[in-house]
Amino acid sequence: MGRIVGGIGSSHAPSFGPVYDKGQQKDPMWAPLFDGYVPVRAWLEGLRPDLFIIVYNDHGNQFFFDAYPTFALGASEAYPQADEGWGKRDLPDMRGDPDFSWHLARSLVEDEFDPTICQEMSVDHGVMSFMPMLTDTRWPVPIVPFAVNVIQHPVPKARRLYKLGQAFRRAVESYPKDIRVVVFGTGGLSHQLQGTRFGFTDPNWDNEFLDRLETDPEPLAGLSHRDYMERGGTEGIEMINWLPMRAALGPAVRRIGRTYHAPMITGYGLLALEPA
Amino acid sequence: MGRIVGGIGSSHAPSFGPVYDKGQQKDPMWAPLFDGYVPVRAWLEGLRPDLFIIVYNDHGNQFFFDAYPTFALGASEAYPQADEGWGKRDLPDMRGDPDFSWHLARSLVEDEFDPTICQEMSVDHGVMSFMPMLTDTRWPVPIVPFAVNVIQHPVPKARRLYKLGQAFRRAVESYPKDIRVVVFGTGGLSHQLQGTRFGFTDPNWDNEFLDRLETDPEPLAGLSHRDYMERGGTEGIEMINWLPMRAALGPAVRRIGRTYHAPMITGYGLLALEPA
Amino acid sequence: MLDEISGAAVFTGERSRAGYRLNRMAMSLTDPANREAFVADETGYLRGIGLNDVEADLVRRRDWKGMIEAGGNIYLIIKIAGALGIALYEVGAHTAGMSLEQFMAQRKGR
Amino acid sequence: MLDEISGAAVFTGERSRAGYRLNRMAMSLTDPANREAFVADETGYLRGIGLNDVEADLVRRRDWKGMIEAGGNIYLIIKIAGALGIALYEVGAHTAGMSLEQFMAQRKGR
Ligand SMILES: [Fe+3]
Ligand SMILES: [Fe+3]
């Protein structure tokens, strides 16, 4: 049987790309954030993971409003990088694990989730931007990307995402192979990209979210979209992507690492947990 | 508030197209089936419906396995006919009702369904083949097509589709406008298009299904896919598309019409119900 | 996993993966221009759309049973038959290991 | 329906419907060849991809606020800006009713 051995929440941002590609992780503007990724990366490697499940959101690159999935589950052997409108970075395709993807599909459909299953799928900065901080860019660990609609309302409820994480755990534990799985959730933290509050961040809310996610996550599943967007900005609704990661770990966790930094117009955070 | 005023279950088949287009509904081979549609069509017109919700399945025409939705909800102003590989029939686009579609999307997502929402969508014989038997082909009543994956396993459970119908009812009843809605479910009945049982039909199972759907539908939601496919053929799994229609009507129904005929390699059926 | 029912392949994700190219080729035939190109030059069309030799050979030999075994989905495969003017009954009979004549004779017998 | 939060449009289905052509045009710019064609001949590109005059005018006037009001999604709209070499801060400031300079001054003040 499979086992969930860790969970990582991380912000993603287009700006992480140039930082990594130009080796600026130690620059004063970025070091307060990316210094925190260094020990988490070492811990992650030490976990000897066989698979990453990555809950993220696309930003109008893989999916368009002709057919917009609430949930899209990748079931491909490879996930190329999307060109988001400003060219691709020099990164290889990410590797998939279709056997696990189809097992996950069966388990989720049995649990009354209704994913769209994608055998061709590119991934954008929602996956590609922070992963180089956490693992070798030859991508030694295969991924199962799981895209959540957080941009075209109605978006799924926080509660639904919490239940999704619990369903991930059932899927992993019912897998016939002894694989070690790390679940990622990525998005946010607070930011707003348009309207009178353009540039809004709220470090208080972001840190409260990180606190509660670690120690008492279930009430976060009860917050409304209005709660998330008033406190974290309209685009801060992405924070709900972190809930499946936390729910998949089970009630008790141990904190491995945590960082927060808001140098621009987004609250950037990292939280690494393992089941206690 | 909206109201569900009727429910229709019908088979669909590519062969219905030529029958209608050549005016062969009265031919001895087809009359035993299509004679049954005549009074149902009159009843349907008398209901003065404002909207049809049509639960059907696509057959590799609108959706491909690059991104296959478990549930796809149409939210378009128009639904053109798909070319299925042998040319289109001379039929206009079907009309949509995006306002209701988006209301339905919000209501379903609130109820923890995860549809893919389609603002561009063609419909194949799953919708177009039987509708000319039931309404004018200038399509006076707008539709909301709802496509269910019944061809790439895992397909949703019968139970999930039953709950979907209950959710349709909540959506209709929470709509601010006083609209009169008829819910359709289409697929099957028994048939198997490949393998050693090619050509298999089972009129006993089909009629048992029609009986139970009318009078005691809930246990049909408890049957497994294996049950449906062993009794109704691998492609007979389409019969689960009838469950949302029945569940949307509520517990007590009155039968308006029912027909069954199996002249070829599919059990063809029609069942029209209204809330009692 | 539900993989077969009464002698028929259940079209699972695993089969969908195996038959991906074949099914994609079949779906391309929903475009009339592609149907014309396919009929005019089968071999060229199948190569151009990226089938491997084994898959192209299944199509050229009208091996409907083989296409299903290779992950073809019946709803897609019959688009290939349709473009070639071959009817569903012939395809279905072949997947059942029969000729069309055998199938029709057996049906009459029922 | 949740349509606005603290002075920002919530990108609802209704907005998605209204902005469909504009967003589709923006997404087309994920293809480098389309970016080139757009920059080389804006008016021709916008007409060719089916924008109406009002929509094309919003793009030509760099009216980012107007694009959002017309149903543009911010993640799509910034692809238009990207192709034109305009940065997110300028787009965002405009949607807030400010110039880039005003926005930066206000930020410093915080
Ligand atoms: Fe994001
Ligand atoms: Fe069908």
PDB file of C-alpha atoms and ligand atoms in Angstrom, chain A residues 12 57 59 125 187-188 191 238, chain D residues 75, ligand 1:
ATOM      1  CA  HIS A  12       3.851  30.018  -7.143  1.00  0.00           C
ATOM      2  CA  ASN A  57      -4.323  26.014 -10.779  1.00  0.00           C
ATOM      3  CA  HIS A  59      -3.794  30.531 -15.467  1.00  0.00           C
ATOM      4  CA  HIS A 125       4.034  28.450 -13.570  1.00  0.00           C
ATOM      5  CA  GLY A 187      -1.409  29.172  -4.933  1.00  0.00           C
ATOM      6  CA  GLY A 188      -1.591  32.564  -3.258  1.00  0.00           C
ATOM      7  CA  HIS A 191      -2.869  38.960  -3.679  1.00  0.00           C
ATOM      8  CA  GLU A 238      -5.942  30.312  -4.775  1.00  0.00           C
TER       9      GLU A 238
ATOM     10  CA  TYR D  75      -4.774  36.209 -16.268  1.00  0.00           C
TER      11      TYR D  75
HETATM   12 FE    FE E   1      -1.543  31.645  -9.397  1.00  0.00          FE
END
